[in-house]
Tab-separated table of C-alpha atoms and ligand atoms in Angstrom:
chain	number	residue	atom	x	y	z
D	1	UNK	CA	17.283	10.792	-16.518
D	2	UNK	CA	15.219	9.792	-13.523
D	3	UNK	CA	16.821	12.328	-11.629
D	4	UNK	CA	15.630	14.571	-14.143
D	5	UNK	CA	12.162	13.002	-14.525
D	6	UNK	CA	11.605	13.545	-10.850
D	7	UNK	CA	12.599	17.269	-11.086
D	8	UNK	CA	9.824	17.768	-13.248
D	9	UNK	CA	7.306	15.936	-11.533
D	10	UNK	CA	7.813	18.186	-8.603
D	11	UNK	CA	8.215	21.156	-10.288
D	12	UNK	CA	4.658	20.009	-11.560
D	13	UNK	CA	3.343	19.229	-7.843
D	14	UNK	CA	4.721	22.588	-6.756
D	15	UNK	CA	2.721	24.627	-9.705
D	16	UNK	CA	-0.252	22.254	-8.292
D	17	UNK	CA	0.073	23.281	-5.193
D	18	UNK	CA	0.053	26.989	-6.447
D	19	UNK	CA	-3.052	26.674	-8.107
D	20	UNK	CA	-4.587	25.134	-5.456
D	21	UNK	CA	-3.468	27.134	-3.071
D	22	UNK	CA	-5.494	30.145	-4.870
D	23	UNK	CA	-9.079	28.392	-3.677
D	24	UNK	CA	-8.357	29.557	-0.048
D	25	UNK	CA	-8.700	33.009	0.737
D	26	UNK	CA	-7.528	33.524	3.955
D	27	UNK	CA	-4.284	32.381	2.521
D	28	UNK	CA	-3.795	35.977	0.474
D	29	UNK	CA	-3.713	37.562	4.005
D	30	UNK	CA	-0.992	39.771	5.422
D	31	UNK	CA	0.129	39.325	9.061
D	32	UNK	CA	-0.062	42.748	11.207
D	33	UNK	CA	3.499	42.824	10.897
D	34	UNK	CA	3.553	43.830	6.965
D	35	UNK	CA	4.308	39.578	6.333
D	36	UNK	CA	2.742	37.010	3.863
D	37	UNK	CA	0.753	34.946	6.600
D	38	UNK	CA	2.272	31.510	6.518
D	39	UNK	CA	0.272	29.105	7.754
D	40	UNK	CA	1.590	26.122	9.462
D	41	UNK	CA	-1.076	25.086	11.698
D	42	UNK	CA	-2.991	22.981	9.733
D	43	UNK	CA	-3.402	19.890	12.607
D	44	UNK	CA	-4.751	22.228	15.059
D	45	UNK	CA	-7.451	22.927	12.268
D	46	UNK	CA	-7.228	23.961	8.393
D	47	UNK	CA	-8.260	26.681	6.154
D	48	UNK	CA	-10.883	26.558	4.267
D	49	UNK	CA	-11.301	26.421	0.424
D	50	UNK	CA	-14.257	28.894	-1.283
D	51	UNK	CA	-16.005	25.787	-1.549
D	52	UNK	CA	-16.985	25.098	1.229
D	53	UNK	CA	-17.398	29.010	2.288
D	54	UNK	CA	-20.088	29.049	-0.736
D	55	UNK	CA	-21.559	25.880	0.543
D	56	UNK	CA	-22.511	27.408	3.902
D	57	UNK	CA	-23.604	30.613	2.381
D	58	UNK	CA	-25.749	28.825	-0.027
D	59	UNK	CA	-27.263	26.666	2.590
D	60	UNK	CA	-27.906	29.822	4.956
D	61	UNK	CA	-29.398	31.766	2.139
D	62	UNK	CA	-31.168	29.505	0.447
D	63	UNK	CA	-32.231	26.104	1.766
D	64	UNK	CA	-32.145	27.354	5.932
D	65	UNK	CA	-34.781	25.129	7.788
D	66	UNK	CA	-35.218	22.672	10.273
D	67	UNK	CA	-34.895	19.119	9.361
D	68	UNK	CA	-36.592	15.650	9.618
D	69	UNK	CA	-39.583	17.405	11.352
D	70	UNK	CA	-41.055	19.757	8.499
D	71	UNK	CA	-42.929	18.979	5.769
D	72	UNK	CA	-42.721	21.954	3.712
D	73	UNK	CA	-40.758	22.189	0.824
D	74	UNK	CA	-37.180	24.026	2.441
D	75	UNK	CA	-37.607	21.214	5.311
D	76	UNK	CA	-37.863	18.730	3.154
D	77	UNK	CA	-34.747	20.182	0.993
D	78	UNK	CA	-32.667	20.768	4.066
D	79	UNK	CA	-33.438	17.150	5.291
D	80	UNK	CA	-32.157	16.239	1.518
D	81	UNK	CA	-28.898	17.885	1.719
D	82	UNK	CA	-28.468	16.913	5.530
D	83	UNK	CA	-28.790	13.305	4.630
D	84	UNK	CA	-26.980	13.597	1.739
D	85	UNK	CA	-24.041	14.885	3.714
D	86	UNK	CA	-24.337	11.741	5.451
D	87	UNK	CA	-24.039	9.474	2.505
D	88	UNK	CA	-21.140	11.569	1.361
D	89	UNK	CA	-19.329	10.592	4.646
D	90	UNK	CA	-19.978	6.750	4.363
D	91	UNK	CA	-18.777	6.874	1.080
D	92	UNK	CA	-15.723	8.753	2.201
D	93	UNK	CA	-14.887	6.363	5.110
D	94	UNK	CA	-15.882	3.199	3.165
D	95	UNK	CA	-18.562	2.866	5.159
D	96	UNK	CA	-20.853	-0.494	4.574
D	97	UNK	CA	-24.097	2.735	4.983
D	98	UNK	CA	-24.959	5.474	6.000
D	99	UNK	CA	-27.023	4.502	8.922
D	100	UNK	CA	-23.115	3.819	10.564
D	101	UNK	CA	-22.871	7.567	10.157
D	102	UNK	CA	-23.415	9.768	12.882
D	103	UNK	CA	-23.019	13.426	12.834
D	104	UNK	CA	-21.308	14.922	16.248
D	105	UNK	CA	-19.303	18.421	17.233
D	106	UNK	CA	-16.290	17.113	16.864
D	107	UNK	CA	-14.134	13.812	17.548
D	108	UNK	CA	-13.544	14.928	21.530
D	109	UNK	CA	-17.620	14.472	21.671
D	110	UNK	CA	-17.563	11.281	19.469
D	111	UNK	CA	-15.412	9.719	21.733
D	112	UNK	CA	-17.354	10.638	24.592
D	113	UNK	CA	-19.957	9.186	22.809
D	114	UNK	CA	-18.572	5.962	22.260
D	115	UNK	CA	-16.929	5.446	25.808
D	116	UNK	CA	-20.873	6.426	26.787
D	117	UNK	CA	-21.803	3.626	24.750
D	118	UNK	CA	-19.343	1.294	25.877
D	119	UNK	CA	-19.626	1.792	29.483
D	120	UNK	CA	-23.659	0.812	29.280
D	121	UNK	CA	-23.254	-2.091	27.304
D	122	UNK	CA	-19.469	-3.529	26.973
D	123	UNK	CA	-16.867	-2.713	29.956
D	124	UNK	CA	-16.355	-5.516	32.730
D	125	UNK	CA	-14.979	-4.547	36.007
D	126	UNK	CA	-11.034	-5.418	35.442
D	127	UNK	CA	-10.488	-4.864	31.944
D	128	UNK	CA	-8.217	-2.761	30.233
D	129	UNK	CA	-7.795	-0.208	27.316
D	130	UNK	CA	-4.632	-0.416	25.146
D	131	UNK	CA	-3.748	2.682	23.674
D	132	UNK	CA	-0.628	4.290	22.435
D	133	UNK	CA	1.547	6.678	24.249
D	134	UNK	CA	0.829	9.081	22.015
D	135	UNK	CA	-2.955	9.673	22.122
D	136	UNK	CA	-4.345	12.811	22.281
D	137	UNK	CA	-6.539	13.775	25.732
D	138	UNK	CA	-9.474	13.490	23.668
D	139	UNK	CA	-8.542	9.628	23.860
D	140	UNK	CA	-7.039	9.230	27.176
D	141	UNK	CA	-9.300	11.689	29.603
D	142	UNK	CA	-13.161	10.191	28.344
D	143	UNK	CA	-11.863	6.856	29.348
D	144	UNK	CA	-10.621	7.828	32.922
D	145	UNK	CA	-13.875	9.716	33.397
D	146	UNK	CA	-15.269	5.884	32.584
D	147	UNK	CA	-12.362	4.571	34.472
D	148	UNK	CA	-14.151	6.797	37.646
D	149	UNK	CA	-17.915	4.433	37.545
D	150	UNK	CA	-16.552	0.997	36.356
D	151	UNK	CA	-12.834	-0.058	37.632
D	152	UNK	CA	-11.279	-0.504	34.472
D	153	UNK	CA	-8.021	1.004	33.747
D	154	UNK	CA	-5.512	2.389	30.532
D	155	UNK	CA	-2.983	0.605	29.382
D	156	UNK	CA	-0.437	3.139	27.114
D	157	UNK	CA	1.816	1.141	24.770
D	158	UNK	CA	5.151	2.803	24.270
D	159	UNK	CA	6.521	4.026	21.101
D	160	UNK	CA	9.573	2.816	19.618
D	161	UNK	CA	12.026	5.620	19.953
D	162	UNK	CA	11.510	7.083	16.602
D	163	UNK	CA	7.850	6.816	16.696
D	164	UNK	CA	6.350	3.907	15.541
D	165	UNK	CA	3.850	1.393	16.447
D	166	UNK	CA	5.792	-0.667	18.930
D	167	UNK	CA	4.510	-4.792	17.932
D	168	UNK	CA	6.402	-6.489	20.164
D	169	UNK	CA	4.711	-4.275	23.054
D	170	UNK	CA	1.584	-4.474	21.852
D	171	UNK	CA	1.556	-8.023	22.032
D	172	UNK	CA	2.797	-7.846	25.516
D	173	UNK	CA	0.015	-5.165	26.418
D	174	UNK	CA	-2.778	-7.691	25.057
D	175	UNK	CA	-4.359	-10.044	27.502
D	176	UNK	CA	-7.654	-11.789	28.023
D	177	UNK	CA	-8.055	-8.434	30.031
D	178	UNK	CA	-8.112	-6.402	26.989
D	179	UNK	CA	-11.900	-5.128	26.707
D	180	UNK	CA	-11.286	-2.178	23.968
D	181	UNK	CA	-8.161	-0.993	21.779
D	182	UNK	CA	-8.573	2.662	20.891
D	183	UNK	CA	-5.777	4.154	19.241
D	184	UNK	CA	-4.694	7.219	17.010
D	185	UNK	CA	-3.792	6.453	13.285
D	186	UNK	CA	-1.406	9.070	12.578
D	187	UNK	CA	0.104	11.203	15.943
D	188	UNK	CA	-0.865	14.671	16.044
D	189	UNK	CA	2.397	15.372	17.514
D	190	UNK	CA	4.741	13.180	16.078
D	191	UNK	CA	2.827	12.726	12.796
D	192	UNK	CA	3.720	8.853	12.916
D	193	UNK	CA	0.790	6.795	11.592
D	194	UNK	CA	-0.296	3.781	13.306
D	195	UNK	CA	-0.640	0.446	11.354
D	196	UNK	CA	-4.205	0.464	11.824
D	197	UNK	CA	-5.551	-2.259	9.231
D	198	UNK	CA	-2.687	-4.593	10.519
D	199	UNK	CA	-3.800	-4.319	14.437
D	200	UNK	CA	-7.568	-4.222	12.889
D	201	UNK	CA	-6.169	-7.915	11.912
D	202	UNK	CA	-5.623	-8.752	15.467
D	203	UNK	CA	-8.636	-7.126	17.010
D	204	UNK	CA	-11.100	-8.928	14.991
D	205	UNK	CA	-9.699	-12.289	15.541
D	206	UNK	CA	-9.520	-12.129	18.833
D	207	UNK	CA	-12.992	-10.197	19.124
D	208	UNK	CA	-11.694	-6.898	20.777
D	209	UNK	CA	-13.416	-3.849	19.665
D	210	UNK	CA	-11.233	-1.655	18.085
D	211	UNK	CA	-11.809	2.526	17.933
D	212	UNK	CA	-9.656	4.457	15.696
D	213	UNK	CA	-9.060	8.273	16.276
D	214	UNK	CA	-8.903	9.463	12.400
D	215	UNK	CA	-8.792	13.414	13.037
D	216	UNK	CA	-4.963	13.632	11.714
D	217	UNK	CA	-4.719	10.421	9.277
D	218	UNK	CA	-8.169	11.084	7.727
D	219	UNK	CA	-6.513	14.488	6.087
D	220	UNK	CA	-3.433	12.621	4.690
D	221	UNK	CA	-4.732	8.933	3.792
D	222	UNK	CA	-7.771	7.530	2.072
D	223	UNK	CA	-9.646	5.520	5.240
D	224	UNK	CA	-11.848	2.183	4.529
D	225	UNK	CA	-13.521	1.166	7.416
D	226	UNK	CA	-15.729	-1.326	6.267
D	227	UNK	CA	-12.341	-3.126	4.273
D	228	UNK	CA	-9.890	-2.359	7.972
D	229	UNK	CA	-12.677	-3.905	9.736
D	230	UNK	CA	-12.898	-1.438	12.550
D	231	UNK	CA	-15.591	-0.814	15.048
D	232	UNK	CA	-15.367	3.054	15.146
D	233	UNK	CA	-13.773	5.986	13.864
D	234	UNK	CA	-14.303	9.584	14.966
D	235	UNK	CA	-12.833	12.753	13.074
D	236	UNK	CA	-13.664	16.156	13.124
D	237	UNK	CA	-14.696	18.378	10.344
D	238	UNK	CA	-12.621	21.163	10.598
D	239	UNK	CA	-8.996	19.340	10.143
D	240	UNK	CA	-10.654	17.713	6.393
D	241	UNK	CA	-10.855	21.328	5.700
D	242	UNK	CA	-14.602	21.817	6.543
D	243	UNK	CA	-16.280	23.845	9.586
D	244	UNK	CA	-15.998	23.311	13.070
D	245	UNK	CA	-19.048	22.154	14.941
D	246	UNK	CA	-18.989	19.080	12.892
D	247	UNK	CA	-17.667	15.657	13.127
D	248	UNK	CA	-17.930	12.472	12.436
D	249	UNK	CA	-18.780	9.134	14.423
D	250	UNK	CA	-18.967	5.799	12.507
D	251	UNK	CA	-20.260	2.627	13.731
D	252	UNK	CA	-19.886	-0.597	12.830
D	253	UNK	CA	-23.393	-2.426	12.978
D	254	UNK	CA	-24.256	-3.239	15.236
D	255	UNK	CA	-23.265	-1.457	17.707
D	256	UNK	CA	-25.551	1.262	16.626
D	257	UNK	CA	-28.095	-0.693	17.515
D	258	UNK	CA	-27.196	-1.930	21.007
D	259	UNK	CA	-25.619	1.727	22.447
D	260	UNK	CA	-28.331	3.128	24.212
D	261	UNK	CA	-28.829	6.861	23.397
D	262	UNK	CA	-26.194	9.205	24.447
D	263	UNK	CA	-28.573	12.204	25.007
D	264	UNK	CA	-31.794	12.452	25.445
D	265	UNK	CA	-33.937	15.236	23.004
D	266	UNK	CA	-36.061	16.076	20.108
D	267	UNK	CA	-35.308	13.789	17.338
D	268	UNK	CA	-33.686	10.919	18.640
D	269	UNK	CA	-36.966	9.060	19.454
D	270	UNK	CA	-40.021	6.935	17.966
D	271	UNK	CA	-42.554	7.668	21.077
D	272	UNK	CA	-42.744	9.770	24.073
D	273	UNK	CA	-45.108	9.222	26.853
D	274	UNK	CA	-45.046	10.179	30.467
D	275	UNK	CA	-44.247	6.161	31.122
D	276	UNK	CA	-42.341	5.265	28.713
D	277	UNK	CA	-40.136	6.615	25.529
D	278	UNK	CA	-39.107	4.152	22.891
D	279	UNK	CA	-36.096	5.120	20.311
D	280	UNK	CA	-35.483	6.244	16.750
D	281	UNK	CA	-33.253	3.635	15.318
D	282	UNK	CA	-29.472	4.508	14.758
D	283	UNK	CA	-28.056	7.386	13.547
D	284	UNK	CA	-31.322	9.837	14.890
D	285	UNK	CA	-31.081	7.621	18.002
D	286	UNK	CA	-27.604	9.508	19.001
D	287	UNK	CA	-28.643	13.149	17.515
D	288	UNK	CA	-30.840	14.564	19.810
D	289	UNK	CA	-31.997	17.771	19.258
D	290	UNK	CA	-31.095	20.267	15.928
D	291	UNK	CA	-27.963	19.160	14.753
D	292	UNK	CA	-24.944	21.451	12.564
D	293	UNK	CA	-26.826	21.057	9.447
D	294	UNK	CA	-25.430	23.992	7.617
D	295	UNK	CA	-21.723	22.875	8.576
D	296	UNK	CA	-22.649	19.118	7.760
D	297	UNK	CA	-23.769	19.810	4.400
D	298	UNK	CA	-20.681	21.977	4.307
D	299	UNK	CA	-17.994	19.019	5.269
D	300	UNK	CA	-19.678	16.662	2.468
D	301	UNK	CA	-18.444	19.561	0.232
D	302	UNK	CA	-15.140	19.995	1.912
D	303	UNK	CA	-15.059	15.741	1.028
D	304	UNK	CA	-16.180	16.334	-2.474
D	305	UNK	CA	-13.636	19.313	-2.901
D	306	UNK	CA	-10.807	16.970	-2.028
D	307	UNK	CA	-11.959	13.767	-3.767
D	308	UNK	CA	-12.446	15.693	-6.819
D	309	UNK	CA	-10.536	18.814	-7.254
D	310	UNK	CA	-7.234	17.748	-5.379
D	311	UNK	CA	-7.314	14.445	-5.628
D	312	UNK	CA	-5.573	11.804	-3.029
D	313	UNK	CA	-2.728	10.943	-5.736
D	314	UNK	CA	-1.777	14.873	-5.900
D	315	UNK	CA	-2.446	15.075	-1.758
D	316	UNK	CA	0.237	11.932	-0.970
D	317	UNK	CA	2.922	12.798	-3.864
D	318	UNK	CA	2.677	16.403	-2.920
D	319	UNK	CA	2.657	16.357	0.817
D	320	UNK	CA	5.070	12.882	1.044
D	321	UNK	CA	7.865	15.703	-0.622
D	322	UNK	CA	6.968	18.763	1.344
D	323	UNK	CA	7.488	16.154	4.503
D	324	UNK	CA	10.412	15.070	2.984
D	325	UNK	CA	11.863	18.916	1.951
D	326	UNK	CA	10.811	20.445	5.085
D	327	UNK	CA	12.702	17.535	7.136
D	328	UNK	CA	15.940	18.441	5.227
D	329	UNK	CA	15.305	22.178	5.832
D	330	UNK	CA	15.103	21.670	9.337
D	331	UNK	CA	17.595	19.368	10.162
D	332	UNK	CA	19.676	22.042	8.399
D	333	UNK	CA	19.364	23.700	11.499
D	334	UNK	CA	22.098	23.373	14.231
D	335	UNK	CA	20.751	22.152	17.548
D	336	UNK	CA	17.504	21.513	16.302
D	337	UNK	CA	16.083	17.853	17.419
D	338	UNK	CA	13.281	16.377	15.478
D	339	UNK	CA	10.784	14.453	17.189
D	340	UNK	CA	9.377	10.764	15.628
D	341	UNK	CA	10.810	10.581	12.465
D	342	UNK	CA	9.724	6.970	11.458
D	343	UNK	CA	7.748	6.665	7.766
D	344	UNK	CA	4.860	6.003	6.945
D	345	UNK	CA	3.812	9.668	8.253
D	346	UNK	CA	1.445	12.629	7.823
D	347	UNK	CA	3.251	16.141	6.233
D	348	UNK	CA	4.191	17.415	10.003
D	349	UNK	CA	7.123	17.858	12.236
D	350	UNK	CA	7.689	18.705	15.695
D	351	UNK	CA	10.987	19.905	16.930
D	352	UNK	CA	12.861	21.954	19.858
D	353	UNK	CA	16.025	23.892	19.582
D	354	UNK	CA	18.446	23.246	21.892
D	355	UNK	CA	17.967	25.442	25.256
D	356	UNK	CA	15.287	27.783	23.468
D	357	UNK	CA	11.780	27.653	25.128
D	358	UNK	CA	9.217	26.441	22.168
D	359	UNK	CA	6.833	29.435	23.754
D	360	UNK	CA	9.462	31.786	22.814
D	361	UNK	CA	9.831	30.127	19.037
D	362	UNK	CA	6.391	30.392	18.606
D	363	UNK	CA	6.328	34.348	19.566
D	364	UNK	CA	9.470	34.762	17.528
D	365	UNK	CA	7.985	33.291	14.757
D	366	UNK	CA	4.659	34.454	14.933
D	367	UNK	CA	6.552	38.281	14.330
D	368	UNK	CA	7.451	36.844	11.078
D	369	UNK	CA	3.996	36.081	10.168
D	370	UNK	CA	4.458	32.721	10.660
D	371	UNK	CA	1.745	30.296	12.846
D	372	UNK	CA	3.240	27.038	13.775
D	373	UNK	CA	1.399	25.574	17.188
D	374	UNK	CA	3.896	25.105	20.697
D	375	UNK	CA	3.279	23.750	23.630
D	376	UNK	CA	1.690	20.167	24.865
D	377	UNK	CA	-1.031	19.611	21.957
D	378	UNK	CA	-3.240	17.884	24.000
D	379	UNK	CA	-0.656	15.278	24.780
D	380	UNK	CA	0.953	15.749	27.746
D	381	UNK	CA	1.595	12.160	28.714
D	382	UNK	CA	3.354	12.120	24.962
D	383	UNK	CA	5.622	14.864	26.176
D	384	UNK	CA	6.279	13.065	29.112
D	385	UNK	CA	7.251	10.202	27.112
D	386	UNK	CA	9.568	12.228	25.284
D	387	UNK	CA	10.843	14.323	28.143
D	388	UNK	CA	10.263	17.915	27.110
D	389	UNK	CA	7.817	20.260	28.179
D	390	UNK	CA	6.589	21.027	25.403
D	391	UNK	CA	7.796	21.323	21.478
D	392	UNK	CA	7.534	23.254	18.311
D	393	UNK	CA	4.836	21.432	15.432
D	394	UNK	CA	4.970	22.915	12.086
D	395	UNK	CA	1.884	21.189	10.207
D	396	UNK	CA	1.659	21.346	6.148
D	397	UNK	CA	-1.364	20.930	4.024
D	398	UNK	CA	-1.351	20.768	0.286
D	399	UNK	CA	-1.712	24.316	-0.092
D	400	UNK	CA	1.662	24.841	1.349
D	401	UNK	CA	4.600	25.805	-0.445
D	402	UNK	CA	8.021	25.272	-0.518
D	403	UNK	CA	9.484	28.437	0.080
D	404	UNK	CA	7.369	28.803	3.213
D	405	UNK	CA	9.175	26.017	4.251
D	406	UNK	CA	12.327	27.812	3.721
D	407	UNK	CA	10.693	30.933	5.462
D	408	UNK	CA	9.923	29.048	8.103
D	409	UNK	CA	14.016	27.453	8.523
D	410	UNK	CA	15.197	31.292	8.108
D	411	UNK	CA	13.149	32.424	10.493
D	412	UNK	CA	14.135	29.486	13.021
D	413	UNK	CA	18.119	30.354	12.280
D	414	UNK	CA	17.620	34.078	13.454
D	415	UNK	CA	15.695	32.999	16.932
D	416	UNK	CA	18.704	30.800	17.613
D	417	UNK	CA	20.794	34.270	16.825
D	418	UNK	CA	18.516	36.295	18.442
D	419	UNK	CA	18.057	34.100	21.673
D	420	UNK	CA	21.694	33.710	21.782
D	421	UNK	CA	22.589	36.892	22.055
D	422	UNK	CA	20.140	38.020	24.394
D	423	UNK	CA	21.710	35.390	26.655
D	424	UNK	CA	24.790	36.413	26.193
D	425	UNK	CA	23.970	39.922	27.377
D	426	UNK	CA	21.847	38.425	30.157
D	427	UNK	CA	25.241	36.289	31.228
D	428	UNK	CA	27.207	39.559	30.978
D	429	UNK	CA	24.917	41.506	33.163
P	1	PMP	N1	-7.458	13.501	18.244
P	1	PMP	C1	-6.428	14.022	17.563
P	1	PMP	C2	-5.334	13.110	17.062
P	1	PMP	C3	-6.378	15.394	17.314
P	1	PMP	O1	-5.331	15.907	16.646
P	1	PMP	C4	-7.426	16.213	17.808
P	1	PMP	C5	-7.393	17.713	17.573
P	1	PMP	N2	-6.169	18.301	17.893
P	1	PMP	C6	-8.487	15.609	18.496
P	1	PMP	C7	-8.464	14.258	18.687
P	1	PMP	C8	-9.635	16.405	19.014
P	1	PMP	O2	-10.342	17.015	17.986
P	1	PMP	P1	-11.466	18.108	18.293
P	1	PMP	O3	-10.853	19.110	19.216
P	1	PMP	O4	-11.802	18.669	16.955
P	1	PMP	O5	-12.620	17.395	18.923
């Protein structure tokens, strides 16, 4: 009976997922090959539902002005929808307002932002950052660029071996030295999240500002900032489904308030005189000059698409079984090694086949009108961790289906045949 119960369920995610799947155009595309395009790239970035395609037609066709400045009537609408956007994303986040909401490119320049921030007003000479082992550059290099003007230095915690938050380690790693934690919540390679409300826990009582990269888990998992009790969180648009050009920086007050500015413009300031320039109070204070207003009132859509027409109990039922189907498929697979299988997790794997150069998967597979990402992905120091050069990520979204799974595991069994034999023949020559 329960068996059977849970049969239908899925069959019922799976028809979800087909409907769903229908709101994304690009999806319908053929490869040049002749093959369905299967996408399974969605942590580099994902595809994009009519939504939020309408949304930035609409805004570049009908509301198209600058914003704060004007005081005609499409100014004054843009402004509207611009700061709207803005609420949308507190809301989102569980933001305590919107005035912790600052609109950047992308987390790689909300980080910069924040070590900016940091390195005016926070870092002491000796202290340390703890961070995983498996950050991504965009949370390893804007700290050694720091690490360059004020000698403080990273401090990786390792990973237990199959990818999750190491605590004993972490306690280890944490010393009155310990000026800033900044961590990933969910891997972008392993797809291991990161118990972020529990190390929040720690943070706060012993008064260490914590920074949470949210580009993969933000996607997968409902995020409460304000609740967690973190300091800041950066993700970018274009992973949640929205543009690129657009992320997100929050701010816990109030640090807003004691950053100075980041960059200097149009915008971000109260007075200018030859002497002396006072500042707009936070968020304008950190967005000088014309911001992505077209792709910001674009993401609130891309938020309100997924709050309201997928829905986070369809996202983690459907996506916690395509994880858990896709992992089957693939370890179906001889010689093929998974990397970081430890739940909780976002719908991703990364994997190598034995003695098969992930380059060479990702061409092979890429003929069969399939896009998976290989190589480093922005985490070399993970891969050094792990001790390969580089490895194969397959990343799912709720639009995914099943059988593209299967596509997918087919198409991985004939690269092994394929690459076999061509060694064989390269051995016999
Ligand atoms: N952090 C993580 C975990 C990511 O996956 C990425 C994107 N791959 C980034 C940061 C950087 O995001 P962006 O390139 O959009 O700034």
């Amino acid at each position: 009976m329960y068996i059977c119960l849970d049969f239908i369920q899925m069959k019922d995610l799976v028809r979800e997922a087909r409907r769903l799947r229908l709101d994304f155009p690009i999806l319908e595309k053929l490869h040049p090959s002749g093959h369905p395009l299967i996408y399974l790239d969605n942590a580099a970035t994902a595809q994009k539902p009519r939504a939020v395609l309408s949304a930035l037609h609409q805004f570049l066709s009908e509301f198209n002005a600058n914003i704060h400045r004007g005081i005609h009537w499409l100014s004054q609408k843009a402004t509207a929808l611009y700061e709207g956007a803005r609420e949308s994303v507190a809301e989102f986040i569980g933001a305590a307002s919107a005035e912790e909401i600052v609109f950047v490119r992308g987390a790689t320049e909300g980080i910069n932002l924040i070590a900016n921030g940091l390195k005016r007003v926070h870092f002491q000479p000796g202290g340390e950052i703890l961070l995983t082992q498996a950050e991504h550059h965009a949370n390893i290099v804007p700290w050694q660029l720091i690490a360059e003007e004020i000698p403080i230095r990273l401090r990786p915690i390792p990973l237990q071996s199959d990818g999750s938050f190491d605590w004993e380690a972490f306690y280890q790693a944490l010393t009155p030295q310990t000026q800033l934690i900044a961590l990933t919540a969910m891997s972008n390679v392993l797809g291991t999240e990161i118990p972020i409300p529990d190390i929040a826990q720690v943070a706060r009582t012993r008064g260490i500002p914590l920074l949470v990269d949210a580009c993969q888990a933000v996607v997968h998992r409902p995020i409460e900032v304000k609740a967690w009790g973190v300091d800041f969180l950066v993700f970018s648009g274009h992973k949640l489904y929205g543009p690129t050009g657009i992320g997100v920086v929050y701010m816990r007050r109030p640090w807003g308030d004691i950053f100075p500015p980041y960059q200097g413009g149009g915008d971000m300031i109260r007075q200018v005189s030859w002497t002396r320039t006072s500042f707009a109070p936070p968020p304008a204070k950190f967005e000088a000059g014309t911001p992505a207003i077209a792709e910001a009132v674009a993401l609130a859509e891309a938020i309100k698409y997924l709050q309201r027409t997928v829905g986070w109990d369809f996202i983690q039922a459907y996506e916690s079984y395509l994880t858990d189907y896709a992992e089957e498929q693939l370890c179906s697979i001889p010689n093929l090694k998974l990397y970081g299988t430890a739940r909780p997790r976002g719908c991703l794997w990364s994997f190598t086949l034995e003695d098969i150069h992930p380059h060479d998967v990702g061409t092979f597979l890429d003929q069969a009108g399939i896009a998976v990402r290989v190589g480093h992905h922005c985490a070399q120091p993970l891969m050094d961790f792990l001790q390969v050069p580089a490895t194969i990520r397959a990343s799912f979204a709720f639009y995914n289906l099943p059988e593209e799974i299967d596509r997918l595991v087919l198409a991985l069994k004939e690269s092994v045949k394929f690459f076999s034999k061509i060694e064989g023949e390269v051995k016999l020559s």
